[in-house]
PDB file of C-alpha atoms in Angstrom:
ATOM      1  CA  UNK A 284      15.133 -10.387   0.326  1.00 84.00           C
ATOM      2  CA  UNK A 285      17.197 -10.295   3.538  1.00 87.00           C
ATOM      3  CA  UNK A 286      16.420 -10.770   7.212  1.00 91.00           C
ATOM      4  CA  UNK A 287      17.953  -7.893   9.210  1.00 92.00           C
ATOM      5  CA  UNK A 288      18.010  -6.685  12.723  1.00 93.00           C
ATOM      6  CA  UNK A 289      16.476  -3.267  12.937  1.00 96.00           C
ATOM      7  CA  UNK A 290      16.510  -0.555  15.518  1.00 97.00           C
ATOM      8  CA  UNK A 291      13.289   1.373  16.137  1.00 98.00           C
ATOM      9  CA  UNK A 292      13.656   5.120  15.666  1.00 98.00           C
ATOM     10  CA  UNK A 293      10.067   6.214  16.078  1.00 98.00           C
ATOM     11  CA  UNK A 294       6.684   4.503  16.574  1.00 98.00           C
ATOM     12  CA  UNK A 295       3.871   6.961  16.974  1.00 98.00           C
ATOM     13  CA  UNK A 296       0.133   7.248  16.610  1.00 97.00           C
ATOM     14  CA  UNK A 297      -0.789   9.352  13.506  1.00 97.00           C
ATOM     15  CA  UNK A 298      -4.504   8.713  13.305  1.00 95.00           C
ATOM     16  CA  UNK A 299      -7.323   6.779  14.941  1.00 91.00           C
ATOM     17  CA  UNK A 300      -5.845   3.213  15.459  1.00 93.00           C
ATOM     18  CA  UNK A 301      -3.062   3.991  12.884  1.00 96.00           C
ATOM     19  CA  UNK A 302       0.662   4.088  13.726  1.00 97.00           C
ATOM     20  CA  UNK A 303       3.821   5.080  11.886  1.00 98.00           C
ATOM     21  CA  UNK A 304       6.818   3.020  12.592  1.00 98.00           C
ATOM     22  CA  UNK A 305      10.327   4.075  11.432  1.00 98.00           C
ATOM     23  CA  UNK A 306      13.290   1.844  11.959  1.00 98.00           C
ATOM     24  CA  UNK A 307      16.998   1.740  10.926  1.00 97.00           C
ATOM     25  CA  UNK A 308      18.449  -1.258   9.131  1.00 94.00           C
ATOM     26  CA  UNK A 309      22.004   0.156   9.165  1.00 89.00           C
ATOM     27  CA  UNK A 310      22.489   0.137   5.479  1.00 90.00           C
ATOM     28  CA  UNK A 311      20.523   1.155   2.310  1.00 92.00           C
ATOM     29  CA  UNK A 312      18.332  -1.777   1.060  1.00 92.00           C
ATOM     30  CA  UNK A 313      16.571  -0.979  -2.307  1.00 93.00           C
ATOM     31  CA  UNK A 314      12.824  -1.271  -1.914  1.00 96.00           C
ATOM     32  CA  UNK A 315      10.443  -0.911  -5.016  1.00 95.00           C
ATOM     33  CA  UNK A 316       7.190   1.041  -4.605  1.00 97.00           C
ATOM     34  CA  UNK A 317       4.495  -1.537  -3.522  1.00 97.00           C
ATOM     35  CA  UNK A 318       6.820  -3.980  -1.856  1.00 97.00           C
ATOM     36  CA  UNK A 319       6.347  -4.987   1.724  1.00 97.00           C
ATOM     37  CA  UNK A 320       8.254  -6.316   4.796  1.00 96.00           C
ATOM     38  CA  UNK A 321       7.559  -8.904   7.440  1.00 95.00           C
ATOM     39  CA  UNK A 322       8.123  -7.733  11.000  1.00 95.00           C
ATOM     40  CA  UNK A 323       8.774 -10.097  13.958  1.00 91.00           C
ATOM     41  CA  UNK A 324       6.693  -9.269  17.065  1.00 86.00           C
ATOM     42  CA  UNK A 325       7.449 -11.019  20.368  1.00 76.00           C
ATOM     43  CA  UNK A 326       8.546 -14.624  20.469  1.00 66.00           C
ATOM     44  CA  UNK A 327       6.018 -16.058  18.018  1.00 62.00           C
ATOM     45  CA  UNK A 328       7.646 -17.372  14.800  1.00 60.00           C
ATOM     46  CA  UNK A 329       5.144 -15.804  12.400  1.00 69.00           C
ATOM     47  CA  UNK A 330       5.838 -12.167  11.239  1.00 85.00           C
ATOM     48  CA  UNK A 331       3.293  -9.413  10.442  1.00 89.00           C
ATOM     49  CA  UNK A 332       3.190  -8.169   6.775  1.00 93.00           C
ATOM     50  CA  UNK A 333       3.287  -4.490   6.529  1.00 95.00           C
ATOM     51  CA  UNK A 334       3.716  -2.286   3.318  1.00 96.00           C
ATOM     52  CA  UNK A 335       6.637  -0.029   3.027  1.00 97.00           C
ATOM     53  CA  UNK A 336       5.823   3.688   2.758  1.00 97.00           C
ATOM     54  CA  UNK A 337       9.311   4.884   2.269  1.00 95.00           C
ATOM     55  CA  UNK A 338      12.862   3.673   2.364  1.00 95.00           C
ATOM     56  CA  UNK A 339      15.650   6.244   2.459  1.00 93.00           C
ATOM     57  CA  UNK A 340      19.212   5.248   3.121  1.00 89.00           C
ATOM     58  CA  UNK A 341      19.073   2.882   6.099  1.00 93.00           C
ATOM     59  CA  UNK A 342      15.668   4.283   7.278  1.00 96.00           C
ATOM     60  CA  UNK A 343      12.414   2.455   6.524  1.00 98.00           C
ATOM     61  CA  UNK A 344       8.897   3.729   7.377  1.00 98.00           C
ATOM     62  CA  UNK A 345       5.863   1.510   7.525  1.00 98.00           C
ATOM     63  CA  UNK A 346       2.254   2.404   8.749  1.00 97.00           C
ATOM     64  CA  UNK A 347      -0.093  -0.042  10.323  1.00 96.00           C
ATOM     65  CA  UNK A 348      -3.539  -0.360  11.887  1.00 95.00           C
ATOM     66  CA  UNK A 349      -4.218  -1.759  15.279  1.00 95.00           C
ATOM     67  CA  UNK A 350      -6.085  -4.918  14.515  1.00 90.00           C
ATOM     68  CA  UNK A 351      -4.885  -8.013  16.548  1.00 88.00           C
ATOM     69  CA  UNK A 352      -2.496  -8.989  19.180  1.00 88.00           C
ATOM     70  CA  UNK A 353       0.566  -8.681  17.054  1.00 88.00           C
ATOM     71  CA  UNK A 354      -0.068  -5.018  15.997  1.00 92.00           C
ATOM     72  CA  UNK A 355      -1.121  -3.996  19.494  1.00 93.00           C
ATOM     73  CA  UNK A 356       2.023  -5.380  20.902  1.00 93.00           C
ATOM     74  CA  UNK A 357       4.001  -3.702  18.178  1.00 94.00           C
ATOM     75  CA  UNK A 358       2.425  -0.343  19.156  1.00 95.00           C
ATOM     76  CA  UNK A 359       2.802  -0.724  22.854  1.00 95.00           C
ATOM     77  CA  UNK A 360       6.057  -2.565  23.246  1.00 94.00           C
ATOM     78  CA  UNK A 361       8.443  -1.341  20.520  1.00 95.00           C
ATOM     79  CA  UNK A 362       9.532   2.117  21.385  1.00 96.00           C
ATOM     80  CA  UNK A 363      12.613   4.021  20.099  1.00 97.00           C
ATOM     81  CA  UNK A 364      15.748   1.889  20.723  1.00 96.00           C
ATOM     82  CA  UNK A 365      14.019  -1.457  20.747  1.00 96.00           C
ATOM     83  CA  UNK A 366      15.235  -4.084  18.305  1.00 95.00           C
ATOM     84  CA  UNK A 367      13.162  -5.688  15.561  1.00 93.00           C
ATOM     85  CA  UNK A 368      13.772  -8.547  13.125  1.00 93.00           C
ATOM     86  CA  UNK A 369      12.589  -7.694   9.714  1.00 95.00           C
ATOM     87  CA  UNK A 370      12.401  -9.627   6.390  1.00 95.00           C
ATOM     88  CA  UNK A 371      12.542  -7.240   3.381  1.00 95.00           C
ATOM     89  CA  UNK A 372      11.970  -6.375   0.605  1.00 96.00           C
ATOM     90  CA  UNK A 373       9.255  -8.799  -0.379  1.00 96.00           C
ATOM     91  CA  UNK A 374       6.657  -8.900  -3.291  1.00 95.00           C
ATOM     92  CA  UNK A 375       6.968  -7.698  -6.808  1.00 95.00           C
ATOM     93  CA  UNK A 376       5.824  -4.055  -6.346  1.00 95.00           C
ATOM     94  CA  UNK A 377       4.376  -1.608  -8.867  1.00 97.00           C
ATOM     95  CA  UNK A 378       5.892  -1.039 -12.470  1.00 93.00           C
ATOM     96  CA  UNK A 379       5.086   2.018 -14.588  1.00 97.00           C
ATOM     97  CA  UNK A 380       6.379   1.905 -18.143  1.00 96.00           C
ATOM     98  CA  UNK A 381       8.414   4.834 -19.516  1.00 96.00           C
ATOM     99  CA  UNK A 382       5.732   5.715 -22.049  1.00 97.00           C
ATOM    100  CA  UNK A 383       3.023   5.860 -19.263  1.00 98.00           C
ATOM    101  CA  UNK A 384       3.273   9.575 -18.471  1.00 98.00           C
ATOM    102  CA  UNK A 385       0.003  10.058 -16.526  1.00 98.00           C
ATOM    103  CA  UNK A 386      -0.423   7.996 -13.412  1.00 98.00           C
ATOM    104  CA  UNK A 387      -3.669   7.807 -11.446  1.00 98.00           C
ATOM    105  CA  UNK A 388      -3.436   6.438  -7.836  1.00 98.00           C
ATOM    106  CA  UNK A 389      -6.532   5.269  -6.063  1.00 98.00           C
ATOM    107  CA  UNK A 390      -6.450   4.253  -2.538  1.00 98.00           C
ATOM    108  CA  UNK A 391      -8.559   3.565   0.544  1.00 96.00           C
ATOM    109  CA  UNK A 392      -8.153   2.589   4.126  1.00 93.00           C
ATOM    110  CA  UNK A 393      -4.707   1.199   4.997  1.00 94.00           C
ATOM    111  CA  UNK A 394      -4.303   0.758   1.196  1.00 96.00           C
ATOM    112  CA  UNK A 395      -3.100   4.308   1.007  1.00 97.00           C
ATOM    113  CA  UNK A 396       0.231   3.264   2.614  1.00 96.00           C
ATOM    114  CA  UNK A 397       1.758   1.214  -0.150  1.00 96.00           C
ATOM    115  CA  UNK A 398       0.612   3.963  -2.557  1.00 98.00           C
ATOM    116  CA  UNK A 399       2.593   6.515  -0.833  1.00 98.00           C
ATOM    117  CA  UNK A 400       5.637   4.706  -1.908  1.00 97.00           C
ATOM    118  CA  UNK A 401       4.359   4.862  -5.546  1.00 98.00           C
ATOM    119  CA  UNK A 402       3.814   8.628  -5.190  1.00 98.00           C
ATOM    120  CA  UNK A 403       7.296   9.081  -3.998  1.00 97.00           C
ATOM    121  CA  UNK A 404       8.741   6.896  -6.820  1.00 97.00           C
ATOM    122  CA  UNK A 405       6.864   8.392  -9.792  1.00 97.00           C
ATOM    123  CA  UNK A 406       5.982  11.909  -8.515  1.00 93.00           C
ATOM    124  CA  UNK A 407       9.231  13.347  -9.886  1.00 91.00           C
ATOM    125  CA  UNK A 408       9.149  11.964 -13.401  1.00 95.00           C
ATOM    126  CA  UNK A 409       5.375  11.515 -14.088  1.00 97.00           C
ATOM    127  CA  UNK A 410       2.160  13.431 -13.733  1.00 98.00           C
ATOM    128  CA  UNK A 411       0.647  11.736 -10.594  1.00 98.00           C
ATOM    129  CA  UNK A 412      -2.957  12.390  -9.697  1.00 98.00           C
ATOM    130  CA  UNK A 413      -4.058  10.808  -6.402  1.00 98.00           C
ATOM    131  CA  UNK A 414      -7.514   9.932  -5.018  1.00 98.00           C
ATOM    132  CA  UNK A 415      -7.369   8.843  -1.419  1.00 98.00           C
ATOM    133  CA  UNK A 416     -10.385   7.670   0.597  1.00 97.00           C
ATOM    134  CA  UNK A 417     -10.924   7.816   4.374  1.00 96.00           C
ATOM    135  CA  UNK A 418     -13.782   6.982   6.729  1.00 94.00           C
ATOM    136  CA  UNK A 419     -13.788  10.555   7.936  1.00 94.00           C
ATOM    137  CA  UNK A 420     -11.484  13.519   8.690  1.00 94.00           C
ATOM    138  CA  UNK A 421     -10.178  11.815  11.931  1.00 92.00           C
ATOM    139  CA  UNK A 422      -8.759   8.963   9.705  1.00 93.00           C
ATOM    140  CA  UNK A 423      -6.734  11.355   7.499  1.00 95.00           C
ATOM    141  CA  UNK A 424      -2.966  10.896   7.849  1.00 96.00           C
ATOM    142  CA  UNK A 425       0.346  11.099   5.849  1.00 96.00           C
ATOM    143  CA  UNK A 426      -1.174  14.189   4.120  1.00 96.00           C
ATOM    144  CA  UNK A 427       2.390  15.734   3.573  1.00 96.00           C
ATOM    145  CA  UNK A 428       3.502  12.610   1.634  1.00 97.00           C
ATOM    146  CA  UNK A 429       0.415  12.445  -0.532  1.00 97.00           C
ATOM    147  CA  UNK A 430       0.896  16.203  -1.393  1.00 97.00           C
ATOM    148  CA  UNK A 431       3.865  15.124  -3.650  1.00 96.00           C
ATOM    149  CA  UNK A 432       1.101  14.367  -6.112  1.00 98.00           C
ATOM    150  CA  UNK A 433       0.331  16.835  -8.981  1.00 97.00           C
ATOM    151  CA  UNK A 434      -3.254  16.599  -8.010  1.00 97.00           C
ATOM    152  CA  UNK A 435      -4.573  15.230  -4.783  1.00 98.00           C
ATOM    153  CA  UNK A 436      -8.361  14.596  -4.063  1.00 97.00           C
ATOM    154  CA  UNK A 437      -9.441  13.348  -0.729  1.00 97.00           C
ATOM    155  CA  UNK A 438     -12.728  11.413  -0.396  1.00 97.00           C
ATOM    156  CA  UNK A 439     -14.540  10.531   2.797  1.00 96.00           C
ATOM    157  CA  UNK A 440     -17.593   8.351   3.609  1.00 91.00           C
ATOM    158  CA  UNK A 441     -19.254  11.111   5.642  1.00 94.00           C
ATOM    159  CA  UNK A 442     -18.203  14.112   3.623  1.00 94.00           C
ATOM    160  CA  UNK A 443     -16.119  15.458   6.494  1.00 96.00           C
ATOM    161  CA  UNK A 444     -13.017  15.848   4.185  1.00 94.00           C
ATOM    162  CA  UNK A 445     -12.952  16.393   0.514  1.00 95.00           C
ATOM    163  CA  UNK A 446     -15.216  14.614  -1.859  1.00 95.00           C
ATOM    164  CA  UNK A 447     -18.353  13.124  -0.271  1.00 96.00           C
ATOM    165  CA  UNK A 448     -18.093   9.547  -1.434  1.00 96.00           C
ATOM    166  CA  UNK A 449     -15.467   6.935  -2.373  1.00 96.00           C
ATOM    167  CA  UNK A 450     -12.070   7.427  -3.798  1.00 98.00           C
ATOM    168  CA  UNK A 451     -13.255   5.440  -6.923  1.00 98.00           C
ATOM    169  CA  UNK A 452     -16.200   7.787  -7.415  1.00 97.00           C
ATOM    170  CA  UNK A 453     -13.881  10.777  -7.062  1.00 97.00           C
ATOM    171  CA  UNK A 454     -11.397   9.253  -9.608  1.00 98.00           C
ATOM    172  CA  UNK A 455     -14.053   8.455 -12.251  1.00 97.00           C
ATOM    173  CA  UNK A 456     -15.624  11.865 -11.951  1.00 95.00           C
ATOM    174  CA  UNK A 457     -12.256  13.496 -12.418  1.00 93.00           C
ATOM    175  CA  UNK A 458     -11.221  11.229 -15.446  1.00 91.00           C
ATOM    176  CA  UNK A 459     -14.491  11.369 -17.415  1.00 84.00           C
ATOM    177  CA  UNK A 460     -12.728  13.416 -20.103  1.00 82.00           C
ATOM    178  CA  UNK A 461      -9.068  12.893 -19.525  1.00 88.00           C
ATOM    179  CA  UNK A 462      -8.087   9.391 -18.807  1.00 95.00           C
ATOM    180  CA  UNK A 463      -4.746   8.338 -17.285  1.00 97.00           C
ATOM    181  CA  UNK A 464      -2.154   6.066 -18.932  1.00 98.00           C
ATOM    182  CA  UNK A 465      -2.062   3.715 -16.028  1.00 98.00           C
ATOM    183  CA  UNK A 466      -3.782   3.186 -12.691  1.00 98.00           C
ATOM    184  CA  UNK A 467      -2.240   1.975  -9.417  1.00 98.00           C
ATOM    185  CA  UNK A 468      -4.554   1.111  -6.556  1.00 98.00           C
ATOM    186  CA  UNK A 469      -4.793  -0.545  -3.186  1.00 98.00           C
ATOM    187  CA  UNK A 470      -7.627  -0.794  -0.696  1.00 96.00           C
ATOM    188  CA  UNK A 471     -10.575  -2.928   0.634  1.00 95.00           C
ATOM    189  CA  UNK A 472     -11.976  -5.631  -1.785  1.00 95.00           C
ATOM    190  CA  UNK A 473     -15.242  -3.678  -2.425  1.00 96.00           C
ATOM    191  CA  UNK A 474     -13.271  -0.638  -3.559  1.00 97.00           C
ATOM    192  CA  UNK A 475     -11.198  -2.803  -5.964  1.00 97.00           C
ATOM    193  CA  UNK A 476     -14.351  -4.398  -7.385  1.00 97.00           C
ATOM    194  CA  UNK A 477     -15.828  -0.949  -7.907  1.00 98.00           C
ATOM    195  CA  UNK A 478     -12.626   0.149  -9.656  1.00 98.00           C
ATOM    196  CA  UNK A 479     -12.682  -2.871 -11.819  1.00 97.00           C
ATOM    197  CA  UNK A 480     -16.182  -2.286 -12.943  1.00 97.00           C
ATOM    198  CA  UNK A 481     -15.586   1.478 -13.428  1.00 96.00           C
ATOM    199  CA  UNK A 482     -12.573   1.023 -15.612  1.00 97.00           C
ATOM    200  CA  UNK A 483     -14.034  -1.800 -17.768  1.00 94.00           C
ATOM    201  CA  UNK A 484     -13.616  -0.809 -21.340  1.00 91.00           C
ATOM    202  CA  UNK A 485     -11.095   1.905 -20.720  1.00 94.00           C
ATOM    203  CA  UNK A 486      -8.245   0.043 -22.464  1.00 94.00           C
ATOM    204  CA  UNK A 487      -5.639   1.090 -19.983  1.00 96.00           C
ATOM    205  CA  UNK A 488      -3.696  -1.035 -17.522  1.00 97.00           C
ATOM    206  CA  UNK A 489      -4.946  -1.103 -13.896  1.00 98.00           C
ATOM    207  CA  UNK A 490      -2.562  -2.624 -11.284  1.00 98.00           C
ATOM    208  CA  UNK A 491      -3.976  -3.518  -7.772  1.00 98.00           C
ATOM    209  CA  UNK A 492      -2.134  -4.408  -4.662  1.00 97.00           C
ATOM    210  CA  UNK A 493      -4.081  -7.208  -2.802  1.00 95.00           C
ATOM    211  CA  UNK A 494      -4.590  -7.210   0.985  1.00 84.00           C
ATOM    212  CA  UNK A 495      -4.448 -10.900   2.046  1.00 81.00           C
ATOM    213  CA  UNK A 496      -3.707 -12.601   5.322  1.00 80.00           C
ATOM    214  CA  UNK A 497      -0.065 -13.930   5.155  1.00 82.00           C
ATOM    215  CA  UNK A 498       1.852 -16.417   7.110  1.00 82.00           C
ATOM    216  CA  UNK A 499       5.446 -16.630   5.823  1.00 85.00           C
ATOM    217  CA  UNK A 500       5.744 -13.905   3.231  1.00 87.00           C
ATOM    218  CA  UNK A 501       7.834 -15.895   0.918  1.00 85.00           C
ATOM    219  CA  UNK A 502       5.424 -18.152  -0.776  1.00 85.00           C
ATOM    220  CA  UNK A 503       5.945 -21.367   1.242  1.00 87.00           C
ATOM    221  CA  UNK A 504       2.847 -21.550   3.454  1.00 88.00           C
ATOM    222  CA  UNK A 505       0.144 -20.928   0.888  1.00 85.00           C
ATOM    223  CA  UNK A 506      -1.981 -18.980   3.379  1.00 87.00           C
ATOM    224  CA  UNK A 507      -2.394 -16.117   0.918  1.00 91.00           C
ATOM    225  CA  UNK A 508      -3.422 -17.970  -2.238  1.00 93.00           C
ATOM    226  CA  UNK A 509      -5.730 -16.143  -4.510  1.00 93.00           C
ATOM    227  CA  UNK A 510      -7.686 -17.221  -7.619  1.00 94.00           C
ATOM    228  CA  UNK A 511      -6.623 -16.075 -10.944  1.00 95.00           C
ATOM    229  CA  UNK A 512      -9.232 -15.437 -13.708  1.00 95.00           C
ATOM    230  CA  UNK A 513      -7.712 -18.203 -15.945  1.00 95.00           C
ATOM    231  CA  UNK A 514      -8.484 -20.777 -13.249  1.00 95.00           C
ATOM    232  CA  UNK A 515      -4.849 -20.940 -11.806  1.00 95.00           C
ATOM    233  CA  UNK A 516      -3.883 -19.840  -8.447  1.00 94.00           C
ATOM    234  CA  UNK A 517      -1.284 -17.209  -7.192  1.00 94.00           C
ATOM    235  CA  UNK A 518       0.489 -16.582  -3.948  1.00 93.00           C
ATOM    236  CA  UNK A 519      -0.137 -12.902  -3.047  1.00 94.00           C
ATOM    237  CA  UNK A 520       3.154 -12.722  -1.140  1.00 92.00           C
ATOM    238  CA  UNK A 521       5.450 -14.022  -3.828  1.00 92.00           C
ATOM    239  CA  UNK A 522       3.559 -13.644  -7.088  1.00 94.00           C
ATOM    240  CA  UNK A 523       2.096 -10.323  -6.002  1.00 93.00           C
ATOM    241  CA  UNK A 524       0.888  -8.462  -4.048  1.00 96.00           C
ATOM    242  CA  UNK A 525       0.559  -6.444  -7.202  1.00 97.00           C
ATOM    243  CA  UNK A 526      -1.357  -7.785 -10.060  1.00 97.00           C
ATOM    244  CA  UNK A 527      -3.176  -6.523 -13.231  1.00 97.00           C
ATOM    245  CA  UNK A 528      -6.727  -6.088 -12.157  1.00 97.00           C
ATOM    246  CA  UNK A 529      -8.016  -8.481 -14.828  1.00 96.00           C
ATOM    247  CA  UNK A 530      -5.597 -11.169 -13.913  1.00 96.00           C
ATOM    248  CA  UNK A 531      -7.115 -12.049 -10.531  1.00 96.00           C
ATOM    249  CA  UNK A 532     -10.595 -12.639  -9.146  1.00 95.00           C
ATOM    250  CA  UNK A 533     -11.677  -9.823  -6.796  1.00 92.00           C
TER     251      UNK A 533
END
């Protein structure tokens, strides 16, 4: 983990209320698939946690949804050439074992963005089948990155793009006969609950990246604490954000 001063290269709208931000950190900083960064916005001490989509050389790309004051300021005030303070890389990320050859990726909403880093990381050495859910066709973005998958299935709530239904439903339908060796997922809590129920008894590891409100990003403030199934607690920012699905309460 390092705090760096970054320079904005691009900050553009790519879908309804969704922006892609690329910045330069001046040198290559290794970032594992599923890790995130904390971006400082304005003069407030707290940073915004945003998943890393890709990191190449000294360039890092993240995507974010307009939600509160911080993300709206990020979209409106930080154009090319502006300076940012960034803390990265943070979190434990996704791990796929060597013997796990078939990887299924299931995402929804802004949860697709950390999964893009997983597609990039494992698409060259594994068979990656991706199932990505959107509200509608207007929310579809980063298609060129998801097309690195061996198989790519879109799902939408209104049927305007791809499978009419959820990403979990599309995934289960596709895997009724041929199950993957491991599943990586990120998305809204109802989606993760549905995935947990759907894969019960499959006897394969399912790893989920949790989306929680964060304060510091390094485990000190305890804002993002979640409950584990053994009665203990975990800090999503430091102990996660990636957990085995049966390890945490969803």
